[in-house]
Coordinates of C-alpha atoms in Angstrom, one line a residue:
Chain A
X1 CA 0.0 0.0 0.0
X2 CA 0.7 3.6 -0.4
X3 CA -0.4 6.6 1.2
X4 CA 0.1 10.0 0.1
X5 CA 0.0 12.3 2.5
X6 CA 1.4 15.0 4.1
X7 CA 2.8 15.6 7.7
X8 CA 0.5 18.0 9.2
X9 CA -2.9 17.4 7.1
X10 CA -4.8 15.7 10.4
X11 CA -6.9 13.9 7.8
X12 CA -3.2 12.2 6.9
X13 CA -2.5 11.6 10.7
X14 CA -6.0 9.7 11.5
X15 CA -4.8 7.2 8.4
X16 CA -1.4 6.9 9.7
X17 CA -2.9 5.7 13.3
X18 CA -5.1 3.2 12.1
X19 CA -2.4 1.6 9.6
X20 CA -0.1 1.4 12.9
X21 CA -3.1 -0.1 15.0
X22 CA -3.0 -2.3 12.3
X23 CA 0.4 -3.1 12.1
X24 CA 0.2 -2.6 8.2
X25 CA 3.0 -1.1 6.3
X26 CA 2.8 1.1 3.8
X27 CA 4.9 3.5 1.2
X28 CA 5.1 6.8 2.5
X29 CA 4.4 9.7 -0.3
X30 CA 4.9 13.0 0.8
X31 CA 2.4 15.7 -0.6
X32 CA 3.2 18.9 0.4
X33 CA 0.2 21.2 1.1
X34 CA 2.1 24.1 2.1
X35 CA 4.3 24.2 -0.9
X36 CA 0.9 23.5 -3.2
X37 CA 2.1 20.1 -4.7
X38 CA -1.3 18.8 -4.3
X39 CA -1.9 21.2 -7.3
X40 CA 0.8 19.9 -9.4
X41 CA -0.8 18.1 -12.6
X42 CA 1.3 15.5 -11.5
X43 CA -0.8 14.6 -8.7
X44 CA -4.0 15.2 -10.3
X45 CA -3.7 11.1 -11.9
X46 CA -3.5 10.1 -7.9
X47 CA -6.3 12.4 -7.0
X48 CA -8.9 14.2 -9.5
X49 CA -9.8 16.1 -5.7
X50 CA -6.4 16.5 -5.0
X51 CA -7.1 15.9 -1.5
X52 CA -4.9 14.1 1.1
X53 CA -4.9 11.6 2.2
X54 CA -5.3 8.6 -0.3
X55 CA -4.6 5.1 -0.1
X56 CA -3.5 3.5 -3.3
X57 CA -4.3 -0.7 -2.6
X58 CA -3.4 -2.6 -5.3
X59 CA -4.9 -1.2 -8.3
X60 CA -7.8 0.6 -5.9
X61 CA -7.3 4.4 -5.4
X62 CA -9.2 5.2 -1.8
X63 CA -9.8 8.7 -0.9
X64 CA -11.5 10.4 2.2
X65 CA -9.9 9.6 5.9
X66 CA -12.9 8.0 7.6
X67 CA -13.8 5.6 4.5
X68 CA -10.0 4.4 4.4
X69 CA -10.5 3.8 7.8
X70 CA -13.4 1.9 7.9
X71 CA -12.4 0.2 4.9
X72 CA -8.9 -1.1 6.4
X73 CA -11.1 -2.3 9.4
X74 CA -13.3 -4.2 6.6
X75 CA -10.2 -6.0 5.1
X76 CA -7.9 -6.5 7.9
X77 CA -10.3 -7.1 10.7
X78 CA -7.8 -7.1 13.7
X79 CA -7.5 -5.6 16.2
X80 CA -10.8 -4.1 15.4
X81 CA -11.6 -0.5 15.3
X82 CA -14.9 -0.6 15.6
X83 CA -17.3 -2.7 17.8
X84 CA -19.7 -5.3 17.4
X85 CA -23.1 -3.7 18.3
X86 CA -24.8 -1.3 16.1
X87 CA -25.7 1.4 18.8
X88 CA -21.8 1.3 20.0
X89 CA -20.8 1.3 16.3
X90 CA -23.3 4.3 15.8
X91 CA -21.9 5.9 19.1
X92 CA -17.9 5.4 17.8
X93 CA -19.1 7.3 14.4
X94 CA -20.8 9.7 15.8
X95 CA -17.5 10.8 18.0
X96 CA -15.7 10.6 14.7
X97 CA -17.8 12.9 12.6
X98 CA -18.4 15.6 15.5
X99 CA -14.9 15.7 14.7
X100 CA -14.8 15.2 10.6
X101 CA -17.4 17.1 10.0
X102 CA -18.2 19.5 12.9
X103 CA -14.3 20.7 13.5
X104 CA -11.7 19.9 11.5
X105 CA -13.6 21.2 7.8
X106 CA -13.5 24.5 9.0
X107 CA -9.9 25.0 10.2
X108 CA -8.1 22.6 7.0
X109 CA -6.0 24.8 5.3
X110 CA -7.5 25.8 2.1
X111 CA -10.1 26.8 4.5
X112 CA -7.8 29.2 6.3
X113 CA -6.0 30.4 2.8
X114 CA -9.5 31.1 1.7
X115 CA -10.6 33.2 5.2
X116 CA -7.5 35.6 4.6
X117 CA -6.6 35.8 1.1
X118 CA -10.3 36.2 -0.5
X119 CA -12.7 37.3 2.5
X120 CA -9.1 39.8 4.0
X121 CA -9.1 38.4 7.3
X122 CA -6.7 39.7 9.7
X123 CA -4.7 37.1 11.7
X124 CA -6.0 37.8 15.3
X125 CA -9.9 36.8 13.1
X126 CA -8.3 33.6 11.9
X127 CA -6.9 32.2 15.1
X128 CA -10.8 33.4 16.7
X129 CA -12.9 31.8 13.8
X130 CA -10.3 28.5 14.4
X131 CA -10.6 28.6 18.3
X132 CA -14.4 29.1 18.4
X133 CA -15.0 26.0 16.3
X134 CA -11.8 23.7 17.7
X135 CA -13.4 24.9 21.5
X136 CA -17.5 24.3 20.6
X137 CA -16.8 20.9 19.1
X138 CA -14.2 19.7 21.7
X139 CA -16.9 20.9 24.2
X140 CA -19.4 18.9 22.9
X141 CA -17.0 15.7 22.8
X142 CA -16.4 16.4 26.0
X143 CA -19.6 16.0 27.2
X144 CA -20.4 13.1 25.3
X145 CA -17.5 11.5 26.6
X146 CA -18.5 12.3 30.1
X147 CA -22.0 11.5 30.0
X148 CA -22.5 8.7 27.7
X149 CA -20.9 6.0 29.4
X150 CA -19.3 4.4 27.0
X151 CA -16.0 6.2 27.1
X152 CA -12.9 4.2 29.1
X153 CA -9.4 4.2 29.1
X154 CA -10.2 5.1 25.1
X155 CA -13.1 6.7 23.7
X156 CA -15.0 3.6 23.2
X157 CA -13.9 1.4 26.2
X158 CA -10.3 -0.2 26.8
X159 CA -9.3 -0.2 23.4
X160 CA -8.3 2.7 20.7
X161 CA -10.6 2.4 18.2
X162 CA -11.8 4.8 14.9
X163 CA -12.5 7.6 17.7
X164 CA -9.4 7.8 19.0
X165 CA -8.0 8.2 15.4
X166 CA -9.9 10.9 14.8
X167 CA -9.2 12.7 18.4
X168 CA -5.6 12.8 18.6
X169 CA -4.4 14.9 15.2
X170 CA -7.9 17.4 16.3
X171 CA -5.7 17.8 19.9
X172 CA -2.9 18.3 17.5
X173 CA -4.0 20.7 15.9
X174 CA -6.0 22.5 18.6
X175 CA -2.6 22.7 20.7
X176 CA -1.0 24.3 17.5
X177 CA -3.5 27.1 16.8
X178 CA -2.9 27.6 21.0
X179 CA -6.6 26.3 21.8
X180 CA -8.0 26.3 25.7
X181 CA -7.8 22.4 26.4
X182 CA -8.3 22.6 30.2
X183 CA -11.7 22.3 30.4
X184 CA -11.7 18.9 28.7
X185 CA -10.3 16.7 31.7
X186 CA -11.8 13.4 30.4
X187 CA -10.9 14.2 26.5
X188 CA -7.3 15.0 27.6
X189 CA -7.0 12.4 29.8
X190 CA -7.9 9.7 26.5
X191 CA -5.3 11.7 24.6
X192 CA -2.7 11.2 26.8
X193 CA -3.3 7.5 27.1
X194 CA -3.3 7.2 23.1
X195 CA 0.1 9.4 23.0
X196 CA 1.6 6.7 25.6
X197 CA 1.2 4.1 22.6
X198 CA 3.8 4.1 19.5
X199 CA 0.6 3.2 16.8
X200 CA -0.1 7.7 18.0
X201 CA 3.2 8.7 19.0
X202 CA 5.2 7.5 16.1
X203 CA 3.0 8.4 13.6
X204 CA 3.1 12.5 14.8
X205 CA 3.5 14.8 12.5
X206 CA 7.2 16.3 13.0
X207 CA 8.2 12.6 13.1
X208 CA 7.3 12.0 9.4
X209 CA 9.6 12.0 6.6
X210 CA 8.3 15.2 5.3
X211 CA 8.4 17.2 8.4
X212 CA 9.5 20.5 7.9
Chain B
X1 CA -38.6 6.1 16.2
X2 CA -38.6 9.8 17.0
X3 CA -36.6 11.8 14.1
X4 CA -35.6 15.5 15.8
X5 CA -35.1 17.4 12.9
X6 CA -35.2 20.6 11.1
X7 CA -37.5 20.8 7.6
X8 CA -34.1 22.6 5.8
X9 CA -31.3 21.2 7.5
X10 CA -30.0 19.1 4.7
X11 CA -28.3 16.4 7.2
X12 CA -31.8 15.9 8.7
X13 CA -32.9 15.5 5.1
X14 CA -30.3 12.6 4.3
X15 CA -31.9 10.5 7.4
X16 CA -35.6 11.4 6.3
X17 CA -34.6 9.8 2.8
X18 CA -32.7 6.8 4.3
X19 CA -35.8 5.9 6.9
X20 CA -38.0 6.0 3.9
X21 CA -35.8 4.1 1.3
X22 CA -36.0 1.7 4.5
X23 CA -39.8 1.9 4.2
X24 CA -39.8 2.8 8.4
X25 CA -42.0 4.5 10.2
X26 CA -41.1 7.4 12.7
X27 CA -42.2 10.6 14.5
X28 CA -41.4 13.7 13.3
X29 CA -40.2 15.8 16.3
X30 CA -39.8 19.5 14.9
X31 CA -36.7 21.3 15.8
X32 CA -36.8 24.8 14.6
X33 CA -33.2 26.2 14.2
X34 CA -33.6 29.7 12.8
X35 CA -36.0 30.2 15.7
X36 CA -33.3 28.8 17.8
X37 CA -35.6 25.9 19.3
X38 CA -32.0 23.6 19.8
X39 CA -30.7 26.0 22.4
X40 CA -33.7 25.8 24.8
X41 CA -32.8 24.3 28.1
X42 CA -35.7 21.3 27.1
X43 CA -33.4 20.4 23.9
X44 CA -30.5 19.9 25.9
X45 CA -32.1 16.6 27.2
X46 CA -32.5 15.4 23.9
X47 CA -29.4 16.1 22.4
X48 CA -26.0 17.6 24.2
X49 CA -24.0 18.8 21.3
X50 CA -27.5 20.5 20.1
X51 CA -27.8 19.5 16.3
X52 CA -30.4 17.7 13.9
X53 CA -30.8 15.2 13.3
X54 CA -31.0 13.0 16.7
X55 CA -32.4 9.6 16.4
X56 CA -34.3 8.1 19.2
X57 CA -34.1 4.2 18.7
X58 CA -36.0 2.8 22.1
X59 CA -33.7 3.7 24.5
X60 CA -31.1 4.6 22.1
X61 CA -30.1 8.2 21.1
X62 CA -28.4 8.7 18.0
X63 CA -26.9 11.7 16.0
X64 CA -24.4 12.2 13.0
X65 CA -26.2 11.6 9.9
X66 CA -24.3 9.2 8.8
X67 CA -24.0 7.6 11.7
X68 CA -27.7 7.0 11.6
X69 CA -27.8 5.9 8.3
X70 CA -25.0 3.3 8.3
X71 CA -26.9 2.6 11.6
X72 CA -30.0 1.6 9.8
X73 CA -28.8 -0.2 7.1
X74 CA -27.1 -2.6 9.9
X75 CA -30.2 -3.0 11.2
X76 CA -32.8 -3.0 8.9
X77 CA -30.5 -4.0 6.0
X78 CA -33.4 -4.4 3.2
X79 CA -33.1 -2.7 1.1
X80 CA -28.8 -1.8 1.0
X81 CA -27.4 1.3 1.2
X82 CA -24.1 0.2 0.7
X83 CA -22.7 -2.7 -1.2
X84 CA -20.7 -5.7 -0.1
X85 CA -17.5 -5.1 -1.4
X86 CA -15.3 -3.1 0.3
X87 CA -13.7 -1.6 -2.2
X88 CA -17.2 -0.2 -3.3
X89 CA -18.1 0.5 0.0
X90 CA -15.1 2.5 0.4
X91 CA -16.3 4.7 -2.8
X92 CA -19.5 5.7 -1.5
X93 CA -18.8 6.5 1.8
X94 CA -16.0 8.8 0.6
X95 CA -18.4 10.2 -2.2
X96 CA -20.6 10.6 1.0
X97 CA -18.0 12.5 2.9
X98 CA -17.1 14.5 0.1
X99 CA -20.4 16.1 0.8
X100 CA -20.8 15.7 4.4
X101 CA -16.7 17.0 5.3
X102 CA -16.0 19.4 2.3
X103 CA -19.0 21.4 1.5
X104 CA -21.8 20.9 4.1
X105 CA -20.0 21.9 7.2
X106 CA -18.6 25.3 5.3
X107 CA -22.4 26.3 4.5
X108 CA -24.6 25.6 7.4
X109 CA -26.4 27.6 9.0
X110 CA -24.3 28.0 12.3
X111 CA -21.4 28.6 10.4
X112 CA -23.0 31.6 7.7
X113 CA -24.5 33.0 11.4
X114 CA -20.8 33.2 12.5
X115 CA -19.9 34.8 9.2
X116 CA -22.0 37.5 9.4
X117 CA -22.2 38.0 12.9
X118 CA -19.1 37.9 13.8
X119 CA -17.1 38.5 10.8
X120 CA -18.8 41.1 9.9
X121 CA -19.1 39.4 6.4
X122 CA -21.9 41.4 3.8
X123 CA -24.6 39.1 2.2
X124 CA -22.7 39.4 -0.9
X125 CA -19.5 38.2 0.7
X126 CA -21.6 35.2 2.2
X127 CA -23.0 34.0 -1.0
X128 CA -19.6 33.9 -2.6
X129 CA -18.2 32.0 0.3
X130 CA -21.3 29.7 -0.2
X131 CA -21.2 29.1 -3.7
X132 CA -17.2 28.6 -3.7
X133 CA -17.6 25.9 -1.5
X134 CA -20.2 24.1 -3.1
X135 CA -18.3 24.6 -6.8
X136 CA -15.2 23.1 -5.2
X137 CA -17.3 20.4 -3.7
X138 CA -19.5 19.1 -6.3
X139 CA -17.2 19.6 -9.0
X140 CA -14.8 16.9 -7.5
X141 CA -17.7 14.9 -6.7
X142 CA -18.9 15.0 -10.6
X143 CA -15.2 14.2 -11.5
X144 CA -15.4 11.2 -9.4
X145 CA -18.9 9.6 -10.7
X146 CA -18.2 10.6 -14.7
X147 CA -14.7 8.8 -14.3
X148 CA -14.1 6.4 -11.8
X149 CA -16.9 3.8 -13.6
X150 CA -18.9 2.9 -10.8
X151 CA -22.1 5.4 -11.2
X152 CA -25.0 4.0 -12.7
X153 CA -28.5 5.3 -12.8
X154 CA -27.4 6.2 -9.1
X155 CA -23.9 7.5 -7.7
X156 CA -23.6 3.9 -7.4
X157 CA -25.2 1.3 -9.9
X158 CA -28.7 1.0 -9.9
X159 CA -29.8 1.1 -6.9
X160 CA -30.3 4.7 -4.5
X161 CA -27.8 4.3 -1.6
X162 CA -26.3 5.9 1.0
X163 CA -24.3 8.6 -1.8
X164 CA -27.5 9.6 -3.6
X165 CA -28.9 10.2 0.2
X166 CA -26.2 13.0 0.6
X167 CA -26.4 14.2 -3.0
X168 CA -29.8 15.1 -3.3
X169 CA -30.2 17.5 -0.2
X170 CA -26.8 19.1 -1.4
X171 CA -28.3 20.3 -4.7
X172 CA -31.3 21.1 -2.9
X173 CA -29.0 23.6 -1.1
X174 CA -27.1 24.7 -3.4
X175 CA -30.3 25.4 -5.5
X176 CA -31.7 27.6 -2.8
X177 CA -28.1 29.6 -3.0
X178 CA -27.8 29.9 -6.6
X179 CA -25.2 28.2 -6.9
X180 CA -24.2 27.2 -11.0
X181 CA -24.8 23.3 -11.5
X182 CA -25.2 23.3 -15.5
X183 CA -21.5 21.8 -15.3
X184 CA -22.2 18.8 -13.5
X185 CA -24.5 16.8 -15.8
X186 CA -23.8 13.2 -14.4
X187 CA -24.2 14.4 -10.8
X188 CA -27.5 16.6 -12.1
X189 CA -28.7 13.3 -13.9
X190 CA -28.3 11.2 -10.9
X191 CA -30.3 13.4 -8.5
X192 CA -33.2 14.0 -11.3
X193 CA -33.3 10.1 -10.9
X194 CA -33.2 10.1 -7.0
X195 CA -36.1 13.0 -7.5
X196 CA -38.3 11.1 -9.4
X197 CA -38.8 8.7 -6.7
X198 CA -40.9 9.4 -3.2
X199 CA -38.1 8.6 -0.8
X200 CA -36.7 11.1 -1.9
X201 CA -39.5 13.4 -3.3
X202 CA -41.9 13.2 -0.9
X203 CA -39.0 13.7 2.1
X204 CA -38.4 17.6 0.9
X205 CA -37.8 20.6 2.9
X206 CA -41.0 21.8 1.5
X207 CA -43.1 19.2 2.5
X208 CA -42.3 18.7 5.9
X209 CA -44.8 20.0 8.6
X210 CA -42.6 22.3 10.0
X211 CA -42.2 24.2 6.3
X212 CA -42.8 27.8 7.4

């Protein structure tokens, strides 16, 4: 298999967990956001929505984080990353996409490019309009975690699962852009217990090839 | 079933279609956003993170749309919303998160509120920032279905799945905004198809009985 994907795209990271809680290897291939490469027409024959990241199995080209996800859970069932139970499997994606789709679309880069080069935002508005969403969503993960009783040593019991890959590069992130954390005990607290194992900790961003 | 939703959120729109593709049965429980209705103290019993749609299975709440509707179709898995192979699973979920993670959560209605509000952004400047997002969007999306060879009468074969769920509310959407669609003729083919059946027809903003 082979990933392209770029150090700091959080979308990249989640992909890089689950291959480790795999324990699948993979060809590295360094798209560089920041430098534009996904533009390059080059990379247009990996990806006509020259996204990262995207999983190139075999002769099958897979875009979008959570569907590569799910889909290396599908073909290489263990350790799972997922549960069993439909209302614990709805639960786990739930977590996921307050995260996918409730955080990290506003804050992505082109996002951010788009904020300050065609709407003329200054800085100080960026980092606000990036805190406001990274802090409401996180909030209300929080709370979920907290009151749902599902959450354990991992977001979904004693085991990381697709949550947890989702979780950790949003923390990330939100500790880049200088995000209030503190009020998130039991969210931090999961973190922390994800970053104690290598699949998360040697998958970080300024340990990939690419890092800057 | 209890469905809390919102007549023109589109992701309450995605489970109205998937519930009646299902052929279930459920209670509509009205949720009026523009009017606020998800920040009363009474809706924070219902759902913590405050957003449509929220599922109520028996004692089960569920959110995420498509949480719920990969929720349903494990449980009431007649007909499919996804296929069996996981290659092809893998390309409609991420055809379903090109919608749900790259255009949706740019263009609801929290996030245009913030826009305005707090941005300071005209109408004008709002529009463009709407219509950007969906031209990125759907214009990767079409890409995808014209030349990837897996589209049929639906964005997957013949049968309406769990893509054509997230398509059709999209365009109904980007409609409203006035957004240009005359360059996406496979995509606009696709969802005049999904229209010309009830699950989807008879599931429309309009048609609700919350519709102001």
């Amino acid at each position: 298999m082979q990933l392209y994907n770029y150090y700091r795209s959080s979308a990249s990271y989640r992909v890089r967990i689950a291959l480790a809680l795999k324990g699948l290897e993979y060809v590295y291939k360094p798209v560089h956001l920041a430098r534009d490469e996904h533009l390059a027409e080059s990379y247009a024959a990996v990806s006509r929505s020259r996204l990262v990241p995207q999983l190139q199995d075999g002769e099958h080209a897979l875009s979008q984080s959570l569907a590569i996800i799910e889909y290396l859970d599908e073909t290489h069932p263990e350790p799972p990353l997922l549960p069993k139970d439909p209302h614990h499997r709805a639960y786990v994606r739930a977590l996921a996409l307050d995260i996918a789709c409730e955080i990290h679309p506003l804050n992505n880069l082109r996002v951010l490019r788009y904020l300050v080069r065609d709407l003329g935002l200054s800085e100080e508005q960026k980092n606000r309009w990036y805190q406001h969403w990274v802090d409401t969503g996180l909030t209300a993960v929080e709370q979920r975690l907290t009151h749902e009783g599902l959450s354990g040593a991992f977001c979904f019991g004693e085991q990381p699962g697709l949550a947890d890959c989702l979780l950790v590069p949003q923390i990330y992130n939100a500790k880049r852009f200088n995000c209030r954390l503190d009020h998130l005990p039991t969210l931090m607290a999961i973190h922390d217990r994800c970053m104690a194992l290598p699949a998360f900790s040697q998958t970080a961003p300024e340990l990939c090839p690419d890092a800057d």
